[in-house]
Short mmCIF file of C-alpha atoms in Angstrom, two decimals:
data_model
loop_
_atom_site.label_atom_id
_atom_site.label_comp_id
_atom_site.label_asym_id
_atom_site.label_seq_id
_atom_site.Cartn_x
_atom_site.Cartn_y
_atom_site.Cartn_z
CA MET I 1 84.60 -123.19 57.96
CA GLU I 2 84.21 -125.89 58.80
CA GLU I 3 80.92 -128.07 58.10
CA SER I 4 78.80 -128.89 61.66
CA SER I 5 76.94 -132.09 61.72
CA SER I 6 73.43 -132.25 60.24
CA SER I 7 70.25 -132.62 62.20
CA THR I 8 68.45 -136.21 61.91
CA TYR I 9 64.84 -137.74 62.50
CA VAL I 10 63.97 -140.94 63.71
CA GLU I 11 59.97 -141.64 62.73
CA ASP I 12 58.59 -143.24 66.06
CA GLN I 13 54.28 -142.45 66.77
CA GLU I 14 52.50 -139.72 66.93
CA PRO I 15 54.41 -136.30 66.71
CA VAL I 16 54.37 -134.17 69.95
CA VAL I 17 54.41 -130.45 68.42
CA LEU I 18 55.42 -127.69 69.76
CA ALA I 19 55.18 -124.05 68.73
CA PHE I 20 57.73 -121.08 69.24
CA VAL I 21 56.49 -117.99 68.88
CA ASN I 22 58.44 -114.29 68.41
CA SER I 23 55.88 -112.22 69.09
CA LYS I 24 58.54 -109.57 67.49
CA SER I 25 59.49 -110.64 64.01
CA GLY I 26 58.93 -108.65 61.02
CA GLY I 27 55.03 -108.72 60.60
CA ARG I 28 53.91 -108.21 64.41
CA TYR I 29 52.21 -111.08 63.77
CA GLY I 30 53.10 -112.97 66.78
CA PRO I 31 49.80 -112.29 69.23
CA LYS I 32 47.24 -113.40 66.86
CA VAL I 33 49.01 -116.77 65.98
CA ILE I 34 49.57 -117.52 69.78
CA LYS I 35 45.92 -117.61 69.54
CA LYS I 36 45.32 -119.68 66.71
CA PHE I 37 47.77 -121.89 68.14
CA LYS I 38 45.76 -122.41 71.30
CA LYS I 39 43.21 -124.09 69.18
CA LEU I 40 45.12 -126.14 67.72
CA LEU I 41 47.67 -127.90 69.65
CA PRO I 42 47.22 -128.74 73.47
CA GLU I 43 47.67 -126.90 75.95
CA GLY I 44 51.31 -126.23 77.39
CA HIS I 45 52.35 -126.76 73.53
CA ILE I 46 53.20 -122.89 72.90
CA PHE I 47 55.87 -120.95 73.64
CA ASP I 48 56.62 -117.09 73.80
CA LEU I 49 59.68 -116.60 72.94
CA SER I 50 59.99 -112.87 74.68
CA GLU I 51 59.34 -115.09 77.90
CA GLY I 52 62.37 -117.25 78.13
CA GLY I 53 63.40 -117.52 74.67
CA PRO I 54 63.09 -121.54 73.42
CA ARG I 55 65.12 -123.92 76.00
CA PRO I 56 61.99 -123.94 78.74
CA GLY I 57 59.85 -125.14 76.08
CA LEU I 58 62.42 -128.10 74.64
CA LEU I 59 63.68 -129.16 77.89
CA LEU I 60 60.00 -129.20 79.30
CA PHE I 61 59.50 -132.24 76.97
CA GLU I 62 62.69 -133.15 76.34
CA GLN I 63 61.32 -136.79 76.77
CA HIS I 64 59.58 -136.89 73.73
CA ARG I 65 62.47 -135.76 71.84
CA HIS I 66 62.25 -139.07 69.08
CA ASN I 67 58.91 -137.39 68.09
CA MET I 68 59.16 -134.32 69.04
CA LYS I 69 58.08 -131.57 65.53
CA CYS I 70 59.39 -127.62 66.80
CA ILE I 71 57.71 -125.05 64.74
CA ALA I 72 60.03 -121.79 64.78
CA CYS I 73 57.49 -119.05 64.17
CA GLY I 74 59.61 -115.84 63.37
CA GLY I 75 61.99 -114.68 60.85
CA ASP I 76 65.99 -116.17 60.00
CA GLY I 77 66.42 -115.08 63.27
CA THR I 78 64.26 -117.30 65.19
CA VAL I 79 65.16 -120.36 63.41
CA GLY I 80 68.79 -119.15 64.37
CA TRP I 81 67.73 -119.07 67.98
CA LEU I 82 66.28 -122.21 68.08
CA LEU I 83 68.81 -124.18 66.08
CA SER I 84 71.55 -122.99 68.41
CA VAL I 85 69.59 -123.81 71.58
CA LEU I 86 69.16 -127.47 70.26
CA ASP I 87 72.83 -127.15 69.32
CA ASP I 88 73.41 -126.42 72.94
CA LEU I 89 71.43 -129.28 74.60
CA ASP I 90 73.24 -131.97 71.66
CA TRP I 91 69.99 -134.54 71.48
CA GLU I 92 71.60 -137.11 70.35
CA VAL I 93 68.39 -137.03 68.06
CA TRP I 94 66.81 -133.34 66.65
CA PRO I 95 63.56 -133.02 66.40
CA ASP I 96 62.48 -131.92 63.28
CA VAL I 97 61.85 -127.82 62.38
CA ALA I 98 59.11 -126.59 60.28
CA VAL I 99 59.06 -122.94 59.65
CA LEU I 100 56.01 -119.99 59.96
CA PRO I 101 57.33 -117.18 58.26
CA LEU I 102 56.56 -114.37 60.90
CA GLY I 103 59.90 -112.60 59.67
CA THR I 104 60.56 -110.15 56.41
CA GLY I 105 63.21 -112.03 54.39
CA ASN I 106 61.77 -115.29 55.67
CA ASP I 107 64.61 -117.00 53.48
CA MET I 108 65.05 -120.38 55.12
CA ALA I 109 60.99 -120.58 55.60
CA ARG I 110 61.25 -120.32 50.96
CA ILE I 111 63.56 -122.91 50.33
CA LEU I 112 62.20 -125.49 52.44
CA LEU I 113 59.26 -124.55 50.91
CA TRP I 114 56.87 -122.93 53.87
CA GLY I 115 56.51 -120.07 52.02
CA ASN I 116 57.52 -116.32 51.74
CA GLY I 117 55.32 -114.57 54.30
CA TYR I 118 52.12 -115.58 56.94
CA SER I 119 49.41 -113.50 56.40
CA GLY I 120 46.59 -113.52 59.04
CA GLY I 121 44.74 -116.99 57.31
CA SER I 122 43.95 -120.39 58.76
CA LEU I 123 46.63 -122.13 60.32
CA VAL I 124 44.97 -125.70 60.37
CA ASN I 125 46.30 -127.12 57.19
CA PHE I 126 49.40 -125.92 58.22
CA VAL I 127 49.58 -127.56 61.24
CA ASN I 128 48.08 -130.95 59.83
CA ASP I 129 50.69 -131.16 56.98
CA ILE I 130 53.13 -130.63 59.72
CA LYS I 131 51.87 -133.32 61.93
CA ASN I 132 51.13 -136.02 58.91
CA ASN I 133 52.33 -134.47 55.45
CA SER I 134 55.74 -132.80 55.53
CA ARG I 135 58.93 -134.86 55.17
CA SER I 136 62.78 -134.38 56.89
CA VAL I 137 65.62 -132.96 54.98
CA LYS I 138 68.76 -132.39 56.32
CA LEU I 139 70.51 -128.98 56.10
CA ASP I 140 74.09 -127.92 55.86
CA ARG I 141 75.37 -125.62 59.12
CA TRP I 142 78.49 -123.81 59.25
CA LEU I 143 80.73 -123.07 61.93
CA CYS I 144 82.51 -119.98 61.69
CA THR I 145 85.82 -118.81 63.85
CA PHE I 146 86.52 -115.12 63.66
CA ILE I 147 89.63 -113.84 64.62
CA PRO I 148 90.54 -110.53 65.70
CA TYR I 149 93.52 -109.52 63.47
CA SER I 150 95.51 -107.40 66.51
CA ILE I 151 99.13 -105.83 65.73
CA SER I 152 100.34 -103.42 67.87
CA GLY I 153 103.70 -100.73 67.25
CA LYS I 154 105.53 -98.57 69.07
CA ASP I 155 105.81 -94.65 67.81
CA THR I 156 109.67 -93.61 68.67
CA GLY I 157 108.86 -90.60 67.53
CA LYS I 158 111.60 -90.37 64.49
CA LYS I 159 110.86 -90.96 60.43
CA LYS I 160 111.27 -94.62 60.53
CA LYS I 161 109.16 -97.46 59.95
CA LYS I 162 107.70 -99.01 62.81
CA LYS I 163 107.74 -102.21 63.98
CA LYS I 164 105.57 -104.16 64.30
CA LYS I 165 105.00 -107.47 66.70
CA ASN I 166 102.21 -109.70 66.31
CA LEU I 167 100.27 -110.44 69.90
CA PRO I 168 98.41 -113.18 71.42
CA ILE I 169 94.75 -113.37 70.80
CA PRO I 170 93.18 -114.09 74.08
CA ASP I 171 90.61 -116.89 73.63
CA GLU I 172 87.55 -115.16 74.87
CA GLU I 173 87.79 -112.58 71.62
CA ILE I 174 88.06 -115.99 69.60
CA LYS I 175 84.03 -116.19 68.42
CA ASN I 176 82.59 -118.96 67.15
CA VAL I 177 79.37 -118.43 64.99
CA VAL I 178 77.49 -120.85 63.61
CA MET I 179 75.95 -120.24 60.25
CA ASN I 180 72.26 -120.75 58.72
CA ASN I 181 71.77 -118.87 55.63
CA TYR I 182 74.75 -116.34 54.92
CA PHE I 183 77.00 -113.70 55.99
CA SER I 184 78.33 -111.20 54.43
CA ILE I 185 81.74 -109.00 54.66
CA GLY I 186 81.23 -105.19 53.66
CA LEU I 187 78.17 -102.53 51.64
CA ASP I 188 76.03 -105.48 52.23
CA SER I 189 76.34 -105.93 55.83
CA LYS I 190 76.73 -102.12 56.89
CA ILE I 191 72.77 -101.68 55.09
CA ALA I 192 71.64 -104.45 57.35
CA LEU I 193 73.30 -102.94 60.28
CA ASP I 194 71.76 -99.33 59.64
CA PHE I 195 67.88 -101.08 59.24
CA ASP I 196 68.91 -103.59 62.60
CA ASN I 197 70.72 -100.37 64.61
CA LEU I 198 66.98 -98.29 63.38
CA ARG I 199 64.44 -101.14 64.03
CA SER I 200 66.46 -101.29 67.94
CA SER I 201 66.23 -97.72 68.76
CA HIS I 202 62.99 -97.43 67.43
CA PRO I 203 60.52 -100.24 67.11
CA GLY I 204 57.62 -98.25 66.40
CA LEU I 205 58.79 -97.58 63.04
CA PHE I 206 58.62 -101.60 62.22
CA ARG I 207 55.26 -102.59 63.07
CA SER I 208 54.09 -104.05 59.22
CA LYS I 209 56.41 -106.45 56.82
CA ALA I 210 55.85 -103.29 54.51
CA MET I 211 56.90 -101.10 56.65
CA ASN I 212 60.22 -103.49 56.71
CA TYR I 213 61.07 -103.72 53.13
CA GLY I 214 60.41 -99.77 52.92
CA TRP I 215 63.32 -98.99 55.75
CA TYR I 216 65.06 -101.92 54.39
CA GLY I 217 64.55 -100.05 50.79
CA LEU I 218 65.31 -96.87 51.57
CA PHE I 219 68.78 -98.05 53.71
CA SER I 220 69.60 -99.79 49.73
CA MET I 221 68.72 -97.32 48.49
CA LYS I 222 71.48 -94.59 50.34
CA GLY I 223 73.96 -96.78 49.48
CA ALA I 224 73.41 -96.90 46.34
CA MET I 225 74.03 -92.96 46.50
CA SER I 226 76.95 -93.20 48.76
CA PRO I 227 80.58 -93.72 47.10
CA SER I 228 80.98 -97.47 48.29
CA LYS I 229 84.34 -98.11 49.12
CA SER I 230 86.32 -101.23 47.05
CA ILE I 231 87.64 -103.98 49.75
CA ARG I 232 89.83 -105.28 47.33
CA SER I 233 93.09 -104.52 48.77
CA ASN I 234 91.52 -105.04 53.31
CA VAL I 235 89.93 -108.44 52.29
CA HIS I 236 92.20 -111.90 51.34
CA ILE I 237 90.42 -115.20 49.97
CA LYS I 238 91.80 -118.61 50.31
CA ILE I 239 89.69 -120.83 48.38
CA ASP I 240 90.95 -124.58 49.28
CA GLY I 241 94.37 -122.99 49.88
CA GLU I 242 94.58 -120.72 47.11
CA GLU I 243 94.24 -116.95 46.94
CA VAL I 244 91.07 -115.71 45.04
CA ARG I 245 91.57 -112.77 43.02
CA ILE I 246 88.99 -109.62 44.04
CA LYS I 247 87.75 -107.21 41.65
CA LYS I 248 88.39 -103.73 42.46
CA SER I 249 84.96 -103.58 41.78
CA PHE I 250 83.49 -105.29 44.84
CA VAL I 251 81.79 -103.46 47.75
CA ALA I 252 80.66 -107.02 49.14
CA ILE I 253 81.17 -110.64 49.69
CA ILE I 254 78.40 -113.13 50.47
CA VAL I 255 79.16 -116.50 51.73
CA ALA I 256 76.33 -118.21 51.12
CA ASN I 257 74.70 -121.83 52.39
CA ILE I 258 70.64 -121.40 50.99
CA PRO I 259 69.38 -120.16 47.83
CA SER I 260 67.57 -117.55 49.08
CA TYR I 261 69.20 -114.23 49.82
CA ALA I 262 67.74 -110.60 51.38
CA GLY I 263 63.50 -111.86 50.51
CA GLY I 264 64.02 -114.66 47.91
CA THR I 265 66.90 -113.89 45.69
CA ASP I 266 68.77 -116.74 43.95
CA LEU I 267 72.46 -115.39 44.37
CA TRP I 268 74.54 -118.69 42.55
CA GLY I 269 71.90 -119.44 39.95
CA TYR I 270 72.05 -122.39 38.07
CA GLY I 271 75.11 -124.60 37.88
CA GLY I 272 77.27 -124.86 34.71
CA SER I 273 80.35 -126.78 33.29
CA LYS I 274 82.71 -125.00 36.33
CA TYR I 275 79.93 -125.56 39.00
CA SER I 276 76.83 -127.34 40.28
CA SER I 277 73.48 -125.83 41.50
CA SER I 278 73.58 -124.48 45.04
CA ASN I 279 71.84 -127.34 47.42
CA ILE I 280 70.75 -127.13 50.90
CA CYS I 281 72.85 -130.39 52.08
CA ASP I 282 75.46 -130.98 49.17
CA ASN I 283 78.36 -129.35 51.79
CA MET I 284 79.27 -127.07 50.21
CA PHE I 285 78.75 -123.27 50.34
CA GLU I 286 78.97 -120.92 47.84
CA VAL I 287 81.39 -117.66 47.93
CA VAL I 288 80.02 -114.37 45.56
CA GLY I 289 81.26 -111.04 45.14
CA ILE I 290 78.59 -107.62 44.27
CA THR I 291 79.96 -104.45 42.71
CA GLY I 292 77.26 -102.17 44.51
CA ALA I 293 74.10 -100.95 46.05
CA LEU I 294 72.55 -100.89 42.75
CA HIS I 295 73.78 -104.27 41.76
CA GLY I 296 72.65 -105.10 45.32
CA ILE I 297 68.69 -103.94 44.12
CA ALA I 298 69.02 -105.20 40.84
CA LEU I 299 69.43 -109.10 42.09
CA GLN I 300 66.86 -108.51 43.86
CA GLY I 301 64.94 -107.57 40.72
CA HIS I 302 66.10 -110.89 39.18
CA ILE I 303 67.41 -108.84 36.59
CA SER I 304 71.86 -109.29 37.29
CA HIS I 305 73.35 -112.22 38.98
CA ALA I 306 76.03 -112.16 41.29
CA TYR I 307 80.24 -112.87 40.69
CA ARG I 308 81.49 -116.16 41.63
CA LEU I 309 84.11 -116.58 43.24
CA GLY I 310 83.63 -119.79 44.25
CA GLN I 311 81.88 -123.62 45.73
CA VAL I 312 83.43 -124.87 48.94
CA ASN I 313 83.67 -126.13 52.23
CA ILE I 314 86.28 -124.44 53.88
CA LEU I 315 87.35 -120.61 52.74
CA GLN I 316 90.27 -118.39 54.33
CA LEU I 317 89.15 -114.79 54.94
CA CYS I 318 91.23 -112.46 56.55
CA CYS I 319 90.44 -109.05 56.83
CA SER I 320 93.31 -106.02 57.21
CA VAL I 321 91.29 -103.15 58.69
CA LEU I 322 88.13 -102.84 60.43
CA ILE I 323 84.97 -103.85 58.06
CA TYR I 324 81.31 -104.77 58.32
CA ILE I 325 80.91 -108.16 58.91
CA GLY I 326 77.34 -109.76 59.45
CA LEU I 327 75.54 -113.19 59.72
CA CYS I 328 72.15 -112.79 58.48
CA ASN I 329 69.99 -112.71 61.91
CA ARG I 330 67.01 -110.68 61.06
CA ASN I 331 63.55 -111.99 63.04
#
């Protein structure tokens, strides 16, 4: 993982405010939010992300990029979507990005002090704050390169060790993804995958934030009741070039860029004699371990802490078998 450049903003004239609304996010407030914004923003400044994503709106106002302010109306996945399009556009100056939290966890909105969730009230003060009272902050973002581990062996039918040969990996199988919040390996990713698969196949079961929390809690409890396999023998981590010992009890590893996980949990906590506190623009990310679903539930209840493995800016991680890996991308 390597650090990517942080965004900057050049103060100019009266800001041009654009709202990008994900109508499918968590609480399904999107359509109501669009109606409210139409009373507060000029015509043509509001974009429904279900109609082509953020790119058309950004390009339409490209000439105003020096004094543009964008509102990502959705969850963490919506914020990541908007930032990824800005990455592709590669403007010399980035607009500021504010967040109206419509998702389930809303971790990015929490750490940027935009709140933990929109509940349907007036947006007058919110828009006024964006125009006149907000300040710019920098956010570390990280490039994650995923390289598949491919080994082939030919079985001769005899009771001898198979000869294994490392095969070249096609470029198209190497994936580069930018991490904004965090990514996880193991049980945590399995729970998130089950949640997202059900939401994709049965969207009618996810009509409100409360229902989303209920389903996520159900999958977490299911994980707590099921035997959890240790990832120690299949995952190897190098921090600053040195391999880090993984506890046998670990069932998940989480790499965190911001001090908010799964709806407000600070996995890292305060600093100490060895480490500093987590910060969104310190050129560092935090690596922690979790011992099981019950441990994860205790973390979210703020009655436990994650096990610290390191605070770094380069990480090498190898999984020797198929294992669940997930980037935070929840709408």
